[in-house]
mmCIF file of C-alpha atoms and ligand atoms in Angstrom:
data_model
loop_
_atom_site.group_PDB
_atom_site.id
_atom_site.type_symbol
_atom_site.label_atom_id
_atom_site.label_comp_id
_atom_site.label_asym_id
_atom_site.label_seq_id
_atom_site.Cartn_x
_atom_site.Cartn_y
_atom_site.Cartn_z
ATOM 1 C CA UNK H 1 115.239 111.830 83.119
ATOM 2 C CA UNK H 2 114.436 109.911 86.371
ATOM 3 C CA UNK H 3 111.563 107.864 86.744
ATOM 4 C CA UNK H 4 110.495 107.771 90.338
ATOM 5 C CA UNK H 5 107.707 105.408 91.544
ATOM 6 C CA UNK H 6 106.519 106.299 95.059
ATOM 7 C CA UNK H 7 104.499 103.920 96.828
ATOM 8 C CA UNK H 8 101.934 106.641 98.722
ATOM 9 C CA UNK H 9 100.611 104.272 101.485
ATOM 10 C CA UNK H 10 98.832 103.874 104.904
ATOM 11 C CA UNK H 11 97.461 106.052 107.699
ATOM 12 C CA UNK H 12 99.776 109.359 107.693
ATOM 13 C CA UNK H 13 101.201 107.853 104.335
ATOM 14 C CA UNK H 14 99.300 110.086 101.436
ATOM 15 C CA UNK H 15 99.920 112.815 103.745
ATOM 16 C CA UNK H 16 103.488 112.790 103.666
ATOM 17 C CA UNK H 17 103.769 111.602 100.218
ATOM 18 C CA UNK H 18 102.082 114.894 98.903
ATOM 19 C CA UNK H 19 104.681 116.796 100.892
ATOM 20 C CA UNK H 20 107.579 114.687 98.811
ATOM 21 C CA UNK H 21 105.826 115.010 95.183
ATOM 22 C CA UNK H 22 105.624 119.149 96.107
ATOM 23 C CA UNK H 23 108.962 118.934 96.835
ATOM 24 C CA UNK H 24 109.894 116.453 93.891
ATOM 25 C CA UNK H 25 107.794 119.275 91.892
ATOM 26 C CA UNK H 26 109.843 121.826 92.937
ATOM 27 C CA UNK H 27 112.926 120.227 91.667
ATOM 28 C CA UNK H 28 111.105 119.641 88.276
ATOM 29 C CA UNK H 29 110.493 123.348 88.050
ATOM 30 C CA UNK H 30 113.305 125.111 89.939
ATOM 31 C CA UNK H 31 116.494 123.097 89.713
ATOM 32 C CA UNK H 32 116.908 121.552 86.586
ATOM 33 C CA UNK H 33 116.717 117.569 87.051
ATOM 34 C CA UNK H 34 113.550 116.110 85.198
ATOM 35 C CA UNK H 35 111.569 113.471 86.701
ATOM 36 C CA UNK H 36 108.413 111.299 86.235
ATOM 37 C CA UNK H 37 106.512 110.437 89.106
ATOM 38 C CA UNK H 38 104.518 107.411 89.141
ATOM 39 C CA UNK H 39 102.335 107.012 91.859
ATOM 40 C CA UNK H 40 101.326 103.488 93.085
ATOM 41 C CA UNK H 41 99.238 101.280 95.552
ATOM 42 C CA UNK H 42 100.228 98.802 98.165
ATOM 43 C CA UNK H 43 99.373 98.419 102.246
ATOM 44 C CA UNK H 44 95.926 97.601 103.760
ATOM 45 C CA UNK H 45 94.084 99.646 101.506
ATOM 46 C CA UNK H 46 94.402 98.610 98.199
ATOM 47 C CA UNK H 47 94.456 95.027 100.330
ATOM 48 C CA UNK H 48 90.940 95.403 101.514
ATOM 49 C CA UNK H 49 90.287 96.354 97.835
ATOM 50 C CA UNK H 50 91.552 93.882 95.980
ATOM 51 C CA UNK H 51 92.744 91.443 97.786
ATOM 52 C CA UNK H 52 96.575 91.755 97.751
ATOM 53 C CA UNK H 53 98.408 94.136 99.186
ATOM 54 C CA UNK H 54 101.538 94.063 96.690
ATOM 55 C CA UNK H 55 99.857 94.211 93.357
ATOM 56 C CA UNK H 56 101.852 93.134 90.535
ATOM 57 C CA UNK H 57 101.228 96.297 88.365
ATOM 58 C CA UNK H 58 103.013 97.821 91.446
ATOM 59 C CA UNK H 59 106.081 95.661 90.995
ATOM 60 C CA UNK H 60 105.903 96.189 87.265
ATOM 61 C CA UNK H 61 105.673 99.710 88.038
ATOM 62 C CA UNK H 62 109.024 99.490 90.918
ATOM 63 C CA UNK H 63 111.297 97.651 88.386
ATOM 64 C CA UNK H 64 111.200 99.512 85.515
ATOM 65 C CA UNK H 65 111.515 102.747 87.379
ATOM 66 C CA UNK H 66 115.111 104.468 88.482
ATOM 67 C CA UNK H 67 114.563 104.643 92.398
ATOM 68 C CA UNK H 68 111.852 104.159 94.682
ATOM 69 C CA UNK H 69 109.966 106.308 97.367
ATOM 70 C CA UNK H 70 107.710 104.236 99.936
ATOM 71 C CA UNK H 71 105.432 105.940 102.465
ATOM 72 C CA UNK H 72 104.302 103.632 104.969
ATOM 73 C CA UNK H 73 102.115 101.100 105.299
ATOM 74 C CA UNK H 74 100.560 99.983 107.889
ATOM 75 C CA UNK H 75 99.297 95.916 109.126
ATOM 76 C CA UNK H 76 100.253 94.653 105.724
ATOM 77 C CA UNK H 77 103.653 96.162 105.939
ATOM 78 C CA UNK H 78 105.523 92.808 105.920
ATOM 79 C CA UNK H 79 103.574 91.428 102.443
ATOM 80 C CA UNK H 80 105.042 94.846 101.263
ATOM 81 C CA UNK H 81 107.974 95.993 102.856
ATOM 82 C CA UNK H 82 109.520 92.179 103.262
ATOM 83 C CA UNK H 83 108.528 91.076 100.108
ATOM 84 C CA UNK H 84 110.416 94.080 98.327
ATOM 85 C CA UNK H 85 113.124 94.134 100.104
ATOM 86 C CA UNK H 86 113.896 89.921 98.748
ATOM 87 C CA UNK H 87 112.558 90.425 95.548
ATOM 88 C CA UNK H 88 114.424 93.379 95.003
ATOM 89 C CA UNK H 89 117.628 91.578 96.964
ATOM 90 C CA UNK H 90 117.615 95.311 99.170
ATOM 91 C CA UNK H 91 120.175 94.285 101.378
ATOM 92 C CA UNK H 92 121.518 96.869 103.270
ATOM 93 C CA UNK H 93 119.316 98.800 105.436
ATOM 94 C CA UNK H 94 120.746 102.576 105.960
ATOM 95 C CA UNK H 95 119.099 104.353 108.630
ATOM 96 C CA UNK H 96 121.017 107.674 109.543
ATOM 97 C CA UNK H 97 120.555 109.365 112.794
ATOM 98 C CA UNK H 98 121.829 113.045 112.606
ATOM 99 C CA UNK H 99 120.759 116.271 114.938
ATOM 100 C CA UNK H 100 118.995 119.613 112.887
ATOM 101 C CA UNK H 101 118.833 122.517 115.073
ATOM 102 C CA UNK H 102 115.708 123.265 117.457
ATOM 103 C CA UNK H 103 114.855 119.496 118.089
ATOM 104 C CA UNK H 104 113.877 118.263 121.300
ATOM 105 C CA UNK H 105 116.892 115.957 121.431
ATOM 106 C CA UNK H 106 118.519 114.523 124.310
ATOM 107 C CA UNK H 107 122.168 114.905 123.204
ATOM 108 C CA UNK H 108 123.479 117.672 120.426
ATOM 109 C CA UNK H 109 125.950 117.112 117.466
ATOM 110 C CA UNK H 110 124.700 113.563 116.793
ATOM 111 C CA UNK H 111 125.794 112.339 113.107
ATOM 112 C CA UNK H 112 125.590 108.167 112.920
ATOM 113 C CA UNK H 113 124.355 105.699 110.656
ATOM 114 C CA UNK H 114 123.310 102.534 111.805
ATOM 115 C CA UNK H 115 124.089 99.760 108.847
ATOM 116 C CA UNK H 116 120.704 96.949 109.348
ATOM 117 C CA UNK H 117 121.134 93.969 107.435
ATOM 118 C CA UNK H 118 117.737 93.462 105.527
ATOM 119 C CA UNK H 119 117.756 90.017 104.147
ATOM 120 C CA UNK H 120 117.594 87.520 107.330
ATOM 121 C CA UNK H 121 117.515 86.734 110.812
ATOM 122 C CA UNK H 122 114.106 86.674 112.471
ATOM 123 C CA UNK H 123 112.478 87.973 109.482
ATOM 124 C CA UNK H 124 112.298 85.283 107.346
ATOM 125 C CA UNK H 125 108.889 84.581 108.632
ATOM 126 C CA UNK H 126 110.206 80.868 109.743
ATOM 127 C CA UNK H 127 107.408 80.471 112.398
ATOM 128 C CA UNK H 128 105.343 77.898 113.643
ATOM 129 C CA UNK H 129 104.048 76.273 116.234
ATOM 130 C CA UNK H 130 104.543 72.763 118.506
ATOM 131 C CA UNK H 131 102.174 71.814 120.931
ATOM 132 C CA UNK H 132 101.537 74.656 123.406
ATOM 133 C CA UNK H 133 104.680 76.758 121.977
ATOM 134 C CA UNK H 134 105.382 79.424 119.075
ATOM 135 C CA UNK H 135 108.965 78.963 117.553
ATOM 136 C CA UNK H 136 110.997 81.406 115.652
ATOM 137 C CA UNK H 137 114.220 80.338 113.647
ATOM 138 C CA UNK H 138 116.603 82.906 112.526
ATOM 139 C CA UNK H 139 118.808 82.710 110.124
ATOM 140 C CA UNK H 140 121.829 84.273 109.978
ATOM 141 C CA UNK H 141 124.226 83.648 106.841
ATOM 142 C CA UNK H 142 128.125 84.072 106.353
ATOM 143 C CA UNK H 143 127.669 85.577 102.955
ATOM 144 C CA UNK H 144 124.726 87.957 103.920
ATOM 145 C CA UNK H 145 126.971 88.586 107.521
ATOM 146 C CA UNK H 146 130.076 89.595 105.122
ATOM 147 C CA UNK H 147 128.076 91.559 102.034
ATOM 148 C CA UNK H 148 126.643 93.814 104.851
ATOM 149 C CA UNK H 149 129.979 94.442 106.719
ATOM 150 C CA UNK H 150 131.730 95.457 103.325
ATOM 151 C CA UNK H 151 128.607 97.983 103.028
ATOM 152 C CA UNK H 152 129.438 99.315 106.597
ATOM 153 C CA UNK H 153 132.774 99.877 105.926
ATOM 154 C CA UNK H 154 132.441 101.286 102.499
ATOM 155 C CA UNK H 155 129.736 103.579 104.644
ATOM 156 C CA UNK H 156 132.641 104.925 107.001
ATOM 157 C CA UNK H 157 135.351 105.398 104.605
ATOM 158 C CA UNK H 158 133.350 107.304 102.078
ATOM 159 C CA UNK H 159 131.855 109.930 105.452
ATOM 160 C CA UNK H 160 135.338 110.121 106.273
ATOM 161 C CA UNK H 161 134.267 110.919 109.872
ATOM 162 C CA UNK H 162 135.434 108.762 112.857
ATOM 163 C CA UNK H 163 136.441 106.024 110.378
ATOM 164 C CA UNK H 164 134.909 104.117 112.710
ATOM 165 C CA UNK H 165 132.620 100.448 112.843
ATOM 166 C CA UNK H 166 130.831 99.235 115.544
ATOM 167 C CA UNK H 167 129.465 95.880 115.331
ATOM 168 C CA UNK H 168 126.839 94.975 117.045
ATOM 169 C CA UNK H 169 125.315 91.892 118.224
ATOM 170 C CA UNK H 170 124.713 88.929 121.164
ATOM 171 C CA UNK H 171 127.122 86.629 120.414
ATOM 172 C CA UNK H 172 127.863 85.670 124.195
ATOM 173 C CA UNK H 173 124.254 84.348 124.076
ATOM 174 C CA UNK H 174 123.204 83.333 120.439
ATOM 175 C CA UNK H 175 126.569 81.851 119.874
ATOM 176 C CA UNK H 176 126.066 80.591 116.543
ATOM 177 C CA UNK H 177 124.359 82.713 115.035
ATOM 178 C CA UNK H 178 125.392 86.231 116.301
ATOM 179 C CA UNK H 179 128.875 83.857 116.486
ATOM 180 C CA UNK H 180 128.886 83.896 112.822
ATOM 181 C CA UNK H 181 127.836 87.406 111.919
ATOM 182 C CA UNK H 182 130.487 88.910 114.593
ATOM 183 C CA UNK H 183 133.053 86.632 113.146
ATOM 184 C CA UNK H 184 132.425 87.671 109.601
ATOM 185 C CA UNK H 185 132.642 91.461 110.344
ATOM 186 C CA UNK H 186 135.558 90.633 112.171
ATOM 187 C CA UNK H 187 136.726 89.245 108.777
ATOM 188 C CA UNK H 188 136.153 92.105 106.469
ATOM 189 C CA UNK H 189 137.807 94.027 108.909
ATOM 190 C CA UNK H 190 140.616 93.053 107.909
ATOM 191 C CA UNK H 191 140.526 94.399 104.789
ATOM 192 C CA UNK H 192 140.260 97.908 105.607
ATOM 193 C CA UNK H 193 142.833 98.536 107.758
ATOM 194 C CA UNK H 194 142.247 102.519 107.946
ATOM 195 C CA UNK H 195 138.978 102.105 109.594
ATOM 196 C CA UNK H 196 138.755 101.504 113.577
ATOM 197 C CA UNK H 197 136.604 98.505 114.443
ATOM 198 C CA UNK H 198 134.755 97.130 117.354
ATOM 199 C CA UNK H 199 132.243 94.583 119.051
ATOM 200 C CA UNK H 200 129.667 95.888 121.131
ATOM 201 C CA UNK H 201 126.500 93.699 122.783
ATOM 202 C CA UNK H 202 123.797 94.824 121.522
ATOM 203 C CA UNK H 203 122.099 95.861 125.361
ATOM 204 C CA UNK H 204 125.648 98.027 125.649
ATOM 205 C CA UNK H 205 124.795 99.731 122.418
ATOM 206 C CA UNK H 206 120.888 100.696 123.885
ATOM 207 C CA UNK H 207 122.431 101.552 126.557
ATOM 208 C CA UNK H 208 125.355 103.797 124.839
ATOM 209 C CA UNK H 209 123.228 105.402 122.336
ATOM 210 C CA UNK H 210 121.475 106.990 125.103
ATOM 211 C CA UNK H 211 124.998 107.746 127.164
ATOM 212 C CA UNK H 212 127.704 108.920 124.544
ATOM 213 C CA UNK H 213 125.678 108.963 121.039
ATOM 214 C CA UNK H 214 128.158 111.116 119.424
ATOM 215 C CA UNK H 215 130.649 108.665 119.943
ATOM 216 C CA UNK H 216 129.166 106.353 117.320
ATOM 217 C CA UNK H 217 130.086 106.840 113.479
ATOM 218 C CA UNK H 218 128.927 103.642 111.749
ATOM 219 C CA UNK H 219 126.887 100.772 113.813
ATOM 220 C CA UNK H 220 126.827 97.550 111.713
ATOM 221 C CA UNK H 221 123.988 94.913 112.968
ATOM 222 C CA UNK H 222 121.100 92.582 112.164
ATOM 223 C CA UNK H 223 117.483 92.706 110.990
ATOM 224 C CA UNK H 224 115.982 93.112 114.179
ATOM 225 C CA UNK H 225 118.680 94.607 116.348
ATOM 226 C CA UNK H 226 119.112 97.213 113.509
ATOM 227 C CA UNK H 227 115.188 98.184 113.778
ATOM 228 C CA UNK H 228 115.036 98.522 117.369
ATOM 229 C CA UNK H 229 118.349 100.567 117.828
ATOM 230 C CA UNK H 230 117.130 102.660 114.968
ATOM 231 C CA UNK H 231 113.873 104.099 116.823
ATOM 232 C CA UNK H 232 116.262 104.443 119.408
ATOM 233 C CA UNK H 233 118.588 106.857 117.805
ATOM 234 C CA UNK H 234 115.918 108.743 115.922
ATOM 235 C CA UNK H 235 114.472 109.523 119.303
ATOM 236 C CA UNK H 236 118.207 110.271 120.803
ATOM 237 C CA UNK H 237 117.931 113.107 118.057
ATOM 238 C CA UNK H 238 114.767 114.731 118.132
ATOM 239 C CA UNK H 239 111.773 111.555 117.044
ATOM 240 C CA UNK H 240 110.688 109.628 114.330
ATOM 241 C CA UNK H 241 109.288 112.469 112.202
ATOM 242 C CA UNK H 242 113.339 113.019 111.292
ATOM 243 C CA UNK H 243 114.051 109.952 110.807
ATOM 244 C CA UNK H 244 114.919 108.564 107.181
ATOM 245 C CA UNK H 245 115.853 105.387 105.574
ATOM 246 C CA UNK H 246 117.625 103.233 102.912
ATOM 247 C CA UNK H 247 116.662 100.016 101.585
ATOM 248 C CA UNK H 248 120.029 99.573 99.395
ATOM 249 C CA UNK H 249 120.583 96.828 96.906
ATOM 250 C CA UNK H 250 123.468 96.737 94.119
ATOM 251 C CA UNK H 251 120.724 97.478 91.187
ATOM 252 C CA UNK H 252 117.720 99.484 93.086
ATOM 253 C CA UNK H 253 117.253 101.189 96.052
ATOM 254 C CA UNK H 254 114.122 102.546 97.856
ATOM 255 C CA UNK H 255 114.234 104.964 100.073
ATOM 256 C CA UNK H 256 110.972 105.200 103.123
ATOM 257 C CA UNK H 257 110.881 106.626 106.701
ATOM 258 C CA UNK H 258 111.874 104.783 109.322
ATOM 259 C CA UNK H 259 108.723 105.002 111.278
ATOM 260 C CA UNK H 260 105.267 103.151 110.916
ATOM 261 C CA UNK H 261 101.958 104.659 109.381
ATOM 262 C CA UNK H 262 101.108 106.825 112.590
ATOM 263 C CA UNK H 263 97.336 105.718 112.562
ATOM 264 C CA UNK H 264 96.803 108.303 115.614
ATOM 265 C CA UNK H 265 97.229 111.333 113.679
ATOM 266 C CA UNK H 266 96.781 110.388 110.688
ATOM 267 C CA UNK H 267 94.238 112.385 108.345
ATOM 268 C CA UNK H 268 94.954 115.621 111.045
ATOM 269 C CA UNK H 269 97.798 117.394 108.950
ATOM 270 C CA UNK H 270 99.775 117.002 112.042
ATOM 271 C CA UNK H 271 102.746 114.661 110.365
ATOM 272 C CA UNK H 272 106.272 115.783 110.178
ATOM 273 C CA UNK H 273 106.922 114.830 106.661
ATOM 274 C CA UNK H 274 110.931 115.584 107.079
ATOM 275 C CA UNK H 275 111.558 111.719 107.497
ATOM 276 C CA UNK H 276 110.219 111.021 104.105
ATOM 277 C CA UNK H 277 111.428 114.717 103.055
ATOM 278 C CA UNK H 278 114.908 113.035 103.987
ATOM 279 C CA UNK H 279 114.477 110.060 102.527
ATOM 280 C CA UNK H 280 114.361 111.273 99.204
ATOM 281 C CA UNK H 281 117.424 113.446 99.788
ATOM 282 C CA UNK H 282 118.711 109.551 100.164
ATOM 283 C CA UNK H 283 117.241 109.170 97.370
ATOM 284 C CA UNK H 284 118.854 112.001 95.351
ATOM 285 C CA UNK H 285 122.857 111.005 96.710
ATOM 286 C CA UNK H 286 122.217 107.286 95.412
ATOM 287 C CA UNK H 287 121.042 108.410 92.450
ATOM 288 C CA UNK H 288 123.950 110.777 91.905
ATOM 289 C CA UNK H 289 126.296 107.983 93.076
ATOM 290 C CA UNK H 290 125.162 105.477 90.676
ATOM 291 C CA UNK H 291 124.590 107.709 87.420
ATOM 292 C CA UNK H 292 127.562 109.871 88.610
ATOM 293 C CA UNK H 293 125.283 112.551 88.307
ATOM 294 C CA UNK H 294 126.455 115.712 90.161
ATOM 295 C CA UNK H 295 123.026 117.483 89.641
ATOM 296 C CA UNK H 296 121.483 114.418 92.187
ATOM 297 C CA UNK H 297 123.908 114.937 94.615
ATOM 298 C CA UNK H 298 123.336 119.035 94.219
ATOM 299 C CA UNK H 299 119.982 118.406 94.787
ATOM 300 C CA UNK H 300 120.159 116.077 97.567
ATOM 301 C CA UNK H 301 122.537 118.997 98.978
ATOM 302 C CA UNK H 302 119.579 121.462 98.737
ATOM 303 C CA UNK H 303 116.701 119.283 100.373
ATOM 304 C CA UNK H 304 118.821 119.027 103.774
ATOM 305 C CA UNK H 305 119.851 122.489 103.511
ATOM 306 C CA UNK H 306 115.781 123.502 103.040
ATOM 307 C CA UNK H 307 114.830 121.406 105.870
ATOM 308 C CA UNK H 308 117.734 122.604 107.992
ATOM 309 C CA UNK H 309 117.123 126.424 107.130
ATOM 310 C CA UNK H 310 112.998 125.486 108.356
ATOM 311 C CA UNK H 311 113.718 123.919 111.333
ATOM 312 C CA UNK H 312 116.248 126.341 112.249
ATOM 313 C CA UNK H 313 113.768 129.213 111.478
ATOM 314 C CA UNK H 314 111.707 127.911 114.340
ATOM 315 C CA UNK H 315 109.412 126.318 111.348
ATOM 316 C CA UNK H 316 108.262 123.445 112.791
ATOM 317 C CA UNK H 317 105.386 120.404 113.161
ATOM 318 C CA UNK H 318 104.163 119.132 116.802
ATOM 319 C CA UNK H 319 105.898 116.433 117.632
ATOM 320 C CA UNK H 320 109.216 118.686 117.222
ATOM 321 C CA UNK H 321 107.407 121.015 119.509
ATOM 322 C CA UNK H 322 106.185 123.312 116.971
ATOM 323 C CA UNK H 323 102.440 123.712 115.464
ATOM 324 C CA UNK H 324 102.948 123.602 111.608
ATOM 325 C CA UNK H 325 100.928 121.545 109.622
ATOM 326 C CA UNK H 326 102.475 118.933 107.147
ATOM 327 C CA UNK H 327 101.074 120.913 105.017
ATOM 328 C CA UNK H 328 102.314 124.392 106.126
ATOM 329 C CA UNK H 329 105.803 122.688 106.912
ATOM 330 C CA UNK H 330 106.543 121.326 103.405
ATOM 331 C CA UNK H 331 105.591 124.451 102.078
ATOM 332 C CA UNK H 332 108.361 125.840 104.116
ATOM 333 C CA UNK H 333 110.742 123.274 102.363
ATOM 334 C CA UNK H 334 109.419 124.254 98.932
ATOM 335 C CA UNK H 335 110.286 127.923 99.359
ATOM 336 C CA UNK H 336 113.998 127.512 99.596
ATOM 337 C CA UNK H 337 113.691 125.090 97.025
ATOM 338 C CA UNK H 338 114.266 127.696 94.277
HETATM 339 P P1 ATP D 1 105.537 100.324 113.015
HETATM 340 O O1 ATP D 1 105.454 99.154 113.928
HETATM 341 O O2 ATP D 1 104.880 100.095 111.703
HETATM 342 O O3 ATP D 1 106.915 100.915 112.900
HETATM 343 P P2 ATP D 1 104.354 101.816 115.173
HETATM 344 O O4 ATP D 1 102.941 101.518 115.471
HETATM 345 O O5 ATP D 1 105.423 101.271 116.047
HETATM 346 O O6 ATP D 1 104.629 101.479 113.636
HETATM 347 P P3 ATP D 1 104.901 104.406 114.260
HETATM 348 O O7 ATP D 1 103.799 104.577 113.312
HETATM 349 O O8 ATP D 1 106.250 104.117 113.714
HETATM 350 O O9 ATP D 1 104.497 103.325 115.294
HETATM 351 O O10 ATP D 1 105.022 105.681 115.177
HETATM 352 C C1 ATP D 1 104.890 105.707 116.577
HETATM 353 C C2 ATP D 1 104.283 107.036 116.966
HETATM 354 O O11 ATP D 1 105.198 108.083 116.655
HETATM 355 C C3 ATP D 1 103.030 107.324 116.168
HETATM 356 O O12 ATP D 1 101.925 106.795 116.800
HETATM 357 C C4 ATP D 1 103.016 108.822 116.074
HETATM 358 O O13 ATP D 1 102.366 109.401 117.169
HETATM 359 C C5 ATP D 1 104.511 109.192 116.102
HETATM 360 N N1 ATP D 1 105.016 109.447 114.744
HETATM 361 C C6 ATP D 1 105.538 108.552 113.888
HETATM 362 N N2 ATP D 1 105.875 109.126 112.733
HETATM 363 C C7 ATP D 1 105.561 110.434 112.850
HETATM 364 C C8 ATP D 1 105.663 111.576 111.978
HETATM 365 N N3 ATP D 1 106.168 111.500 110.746
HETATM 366 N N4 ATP D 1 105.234 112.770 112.447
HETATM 367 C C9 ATP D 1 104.735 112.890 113.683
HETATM 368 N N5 ATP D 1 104.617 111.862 114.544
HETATM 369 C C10 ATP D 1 105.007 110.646 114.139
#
């Protein structure tokens, strides 16, 4: 048995997380794994309520379970998101960007993953202000630079695609600190030999994503470059309502889309729930990895193959240029769930 807490959230949040709990439903009934799913509180709404928008019976909740599942929140998201990812030491941020047929996608046969480092950099929250300026420190550490590096080149020997690592960063301008997180890569790639590795400035990389996407495998980077370029490569395949993501530590993981609570539509049925629909296939490979659980990794196998199968049946919401509800979409999902 799994237990699976799933942190239902802000704006398009609930909407999204009832698609995943159908579809973690549908795995209850249909293919044989058993899970509990505890739903919890945290974001600006349980904030207004009570005052805090990470509740400790939340944490409680997070810790003893197996995996997590965040939707997301929205102003609060840094005393949620932030705060889990350090007390939970999430360090590696995976955020795959991949191309499903029928997308309105400016390039075709996209399949990346962009490695984010979760830990540091600018947001450590070290801000304050002198006189008539704002300052910002970042902090970027040799350990945290190297533990993230190994992750990105675990990442492209186990895809067994390009073999490939591109680091990226802005180390001819933030010579210290991008200094020390290119040199550190540049480090640990020395210890897989069978993997192809190079630097790449970080305004390159914007720039390349948009010009030769495909020829990325694995893009290893910091906290904030890793969140921009991310949004970047999501749209590069089709938008944020595809896009899923990782927070991966060496004792928990939890798994959330990449994009933000989508205030505009939210409450209209008109989310694509695939990025949190893809998240917990995420979800369901980690699990299998760290159990060594076949069934998880069956199961994760299935999800992408339902939401592939949907969107390739023309199935799909607005902002993929179809007019599906979440609703109507997710129901899609569950019916090649069996
Ligand atoms: P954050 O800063 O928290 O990441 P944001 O304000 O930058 O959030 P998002 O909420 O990430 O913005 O999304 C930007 C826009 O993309 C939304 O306003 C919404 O129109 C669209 N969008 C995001 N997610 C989805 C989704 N799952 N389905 C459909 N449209 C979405």
């Amino acid at each position: 048995m799994y237990r699976i807490s799933l942190i239902t959230g802000d704006g398009i949040g609930p909407e999204i997380s009832d698609a995943v709990v159908g579809i973690l439903e549908a795995i209850n009934d249909n293919l044989g794994l058993n899970l509990e799913i505890k739903k919890l509180e945290a974001g600006d709404a349980v904030l207004k309520k009570t005052g805090k928008a990470l509740p400790d019976s939340t944490l409680d909740t997070i810790k003893k379970s197996d995996a997590c599942l965040k939707a997301p929140v929205g102003e609060s998201a840094a005393d949620v998101i932030v705060v889990l990812r350090r007390i939970l030491d999430l360090y590696a941020n995976i955020r795959p960007a991949k191309s499903y047929p029928n997308m309105p996608a400016l390039k075709e046969n996209i399949d990346l993953v962009i490695v984010r480092e979760n830990t540091e950099d600018l947001y450590t929250g070290m801000e304050f202000d002198i006189g008539d300026s704002a300052i910002a420190m970042r902090t970027i550490s040799q350990n945290a630079s190297r533990r993230i590096a190994r992750y990105a080149f675990k990442t492209a020997s186990q895809r067994n695609r390009q073999r490939k690592v591109t680091c990226v960063h802005k180390s001819n301008v933030m010579r210290k600190t991008d200094g020390l997180f290119a040199r550190s890569c540049q480090e640990i790639a020395k210890e897989y030999a069978d993997i192809a590795f190079e630097h790449m400035y970080v305004d390159a990389c914007a720039m390349n994503l948009i010009r030769q996407p495909e020829s990325f495998d694995v893009i290893v980077t910091t906290n904030l470059f890793g969140d921009i370029l991310s949004d970047e490569a999501a749209q590069v395949v089709g938008g944020l309502g595809m896009a899923p993501a990782a927070n991966i530590g060496d004792n928990f993981a939890l798994f959330e889309p990449v994009h933000g609570a989508a205030f505009d539509i939210a409450g209209k049925q008109a989310a694509n729930p695939s990025s949190f629909i893809l998240s917990a296939k995420m979800m369901f490979e980690w699990l299998g990895m760290k159990n060594g659980d076949d069934k998880c990794y069956a199961v994760a196998k299935k999800i992408e193959d339902a939401v592939y199968g949907v969107v390739k049946d023309g199935t799909k919401t607005k902002d993929i240029g179809g007019n599906k509800t979440t609703r109507e979409f997710s129901q899609q999902v569950i019916s090649k769930l069996t």
